[in-house]
GROMACS .gro file of C-alpha atoms in nm:
model
  118
    1VAL     CA    1   7.473  14.031  12.014
    2ALA     CA    2   7.653  13.919  11.717
    3ILE     CA    3   7.492  13.746  11.463
    4THR     CA    4   7.671  13.597  11.170
    5SER     CA    5   7.620  13.368  10.877
    6GLU     CA    6   7.748  13.125  10.685
    7THR     CA    7   7.757  13.136  10.309
    8THR     CA    8   7.859  12.790  10.114
    9LEU     CA    9   8.059  12.855   9.816
   10TRP     CA   10   8.082  12.519   9.668
   11GLU     CA   11   7.887  12.215   9.778
   12GLY     CA   12   7.940  11.863   9.605
   13HIS     CA   13   8.174  11.576   9.683
   14HIS     CA   14   8.530  11.627   9.482
   15TYR     CA   15   8.788  11.372   9.535
   16VAL     CA   16   9.131  11.499   9.613
   17SER     CA   17   9.445  11.262   9.557
   18TRP     CA   18   9.787  11.289   9.423
   19ASP     CA   19   9.793  10.973   9.255
   20LEU     CA   20   9.490  10.819   9.075
   21PRO     CA   21   9.376  10.436   9.006
   22ASP     CA   22   9.382  10.526   8.617
   23GLY     CA   23   9.781  10.672   8.636
   24ASN     CA   24   9.634  11.070   8.596
   25ALA     CA   25   9.786  11.236   8.905
   26ASN     CA   26   9.705  11.559   9.113
   27LYS     CA   27   9.329  11.570   9.149
   28THR     CA   28   9.270  11.939   9.314
   29PHE     CA   29   9.018  12.104   9.465
   30ASN     CA   30   9.011  12.406   9.228
   31LEU     CA   31   8.631  12.471   9.180
   32ILE     CA   32   8.598  12.842   9.332
   33GLY     CA   33   8.721  13.102   9.113
   34LYS     CA   34   8.945  13.375   9.237
   35ASP     CA   35   8.687  13.626   9.169
   36ARG     CA   36   8.526  13.497   9.448
   37PHE     CA   37   8.785  13.544   9.676
   38ALA     CA   38   8.835  13.956   9.534
   39THR     CA   39   8.472  13.979   9.746
   40LEU     CA   40   8.618  13.853  10.089
   41SER     CA   41   8.749  14.037  10.393
   42ALA     CA   42   9.048  13.944  10.589
   43GLY     CA   43   8.953  13.854  10.879
   44SER     CA   44   8.663  13.617  10.771
   45THR     CA   45   8.661  13.250  10.778
   46LEU     CA   46   8.675  12.986  10.549
   47ARG     CA   47   8.544  12.599  10.641
   48VAL     CA   48   8.649  12.304  10.385
   49TYR     CA   49   8.397  11.990  10.506
   50TYR     CA   50   8.567  11.681  10.386
   51THR     CA   51   8.530  11.322  10.466
   52LEU     CA   52   8.833  11.069  10.390
   53LYS     CA   53   8.805  10.760  10.158
   54PRO     CA   54   8.904  10.493  10.393
   55ASP     CA   55   9.027  10.235  10.167
   56ASP     CA   56   9.333  10.521  10.084
   57ALA     CA   57   9.685  10.457  10.247
   58TYR     CA   58   9.682  10.803  10.388
   59HIS     CA   59   9.518  11.148  10.434
   60GLN     CA   60   9.658  11.461  10.410
   61MET     CA   61   9.527  11.839  10.283
   62GLN     CA   62   9.714  12.137  10.220
   63VAL     CA   63   9.563  12.503  10.086
   64THR     CA   64   9.733  12.677   9.847
   65THR     CA   65   9.715  12.922   9.541
   66GLY     CA   66   9.639  12.772   9.182
   67TRP     CA   67  10.039  12.794   9.112
   68TRP     CA   68  10.068  12.549   9.429
   69THR     CA   69  10.215  12.828   9.646
   70LEU     CA   70  10.085  12.725  10.013
   71LEU     CA   71   9.870  12.995  10.201
   72PRO     CA   72  10.125  13.187  10.426
   73GLY     CA   73  10.109  13.033  10.795
   74THR     CA   74   9.977  12.669  10.667
   75GLY     CA   75  10.133  12.347  10.549
   76LYS     CA   76  10.062  12.014  10.535
   77ILE     CA   77   9.757  11.848  10.747
   78ASP     CA   78   9.735  11.503  10.884
   79LEU     CA   79   9.310  11.421  10.828
   80GLY     CA   80   9.209  11.085  11.091
   81SER     CA   81   8.883  11.135  11.076
   82ASP     CA   82   8.601  11.339  10.856
   83GLY     CA   83   8.595  11.701  10.935
   84VAL     CA   84   8.612  12.035  10.905
   85PHE     CA   85   8.903  12.307  10.819
   86GLU     CA   86   8.917  12.618  10.931
   87LEU     CA   87   9.145  12.924  10.818
   88VAL     CA   88   9.125  13.220  10.928
   89LEU     CA   89   9.207  13.481  10.582
   90THR     CA   90   9.434  13.736  10.635
   91GLN     CA   91   9.548  13.988  10.381
   92ALA     CA   92   9.839  13.845  10.303
   93MET     CA   93   9.628  13.521  10.212
   94LEU     CA   94   9.359  13.725   9.972
   95ASP     CA   95   9.639  13.912   9.777
   96LEU     CA   96   9.838  13.564   9.721
   97ILE     CA   97   9.481  13.402   9.604
   98GLN     CA   98   9.476  13.686   9.309
   99GLN     CA   99   9.821  13.721   9.233
  100GLN     CA  100   9.838  13.339   9.191
  101ASP     CA  101   9.524  13.220   8.982
  102GLY     CA  102   9.320  13.104   9.264
  103PHE     CA  103   9.264  12.894   9.551
  104LEU     CA  104   9.343  12.487   9.554
  105CYS     CA  105   9.301  12.193   9.803
  106VAL     CA  106   9.562  11.940   9.739
  107GLY     CA  107   9.669  11.635   9.891
  108HIS     CA  108   9.598  11.260   9.890
  109GLY     CA  109   9.309  11.111  10.028
  110TYR     CA  110   8.981  11.310  10.122
  111TYR     CA  111   8.673  11.469   9.901
  112VAL     CA  112   8.581  11.829   9.970
  113ASP     CA  113   8.213  11.831  10.049
  114ARG     CA  114   8.173  12.215  10.112
  115VAL     CA  115   8.318  12.527  10.111
  116SER     CA  116   8.218  12.816  10.293
  117ILE     CA  117   8.298  13.105  10.465
  118GLN     CA  118   8.195  13.353  10.769
   0.00000   0.00000   0.00000
């Protein structure tokens, strides 16, 4: 019998957008420091819970380092409805997060509501 627990790393309602109505650009989710990732192990599942902003023209997510480098094996994700993005972290991903100043969720048209690890 395996017992696993999910730990919340962040919870709230944070808008992500390439272009904001006030003219500002690139509102990223950058609210979990790289120090938090230093304690995680390869094989852990990272979950990003999100809701769409319905009046935005499109909804797309990417997970990157603080330098906007895509995490290995990831790409653009078109979002069609509210949901959860799951990513099994590899050692290469964790190393890159440390080397390139952290973890970001970028893209357009969604809110990050919760990020957890299991």
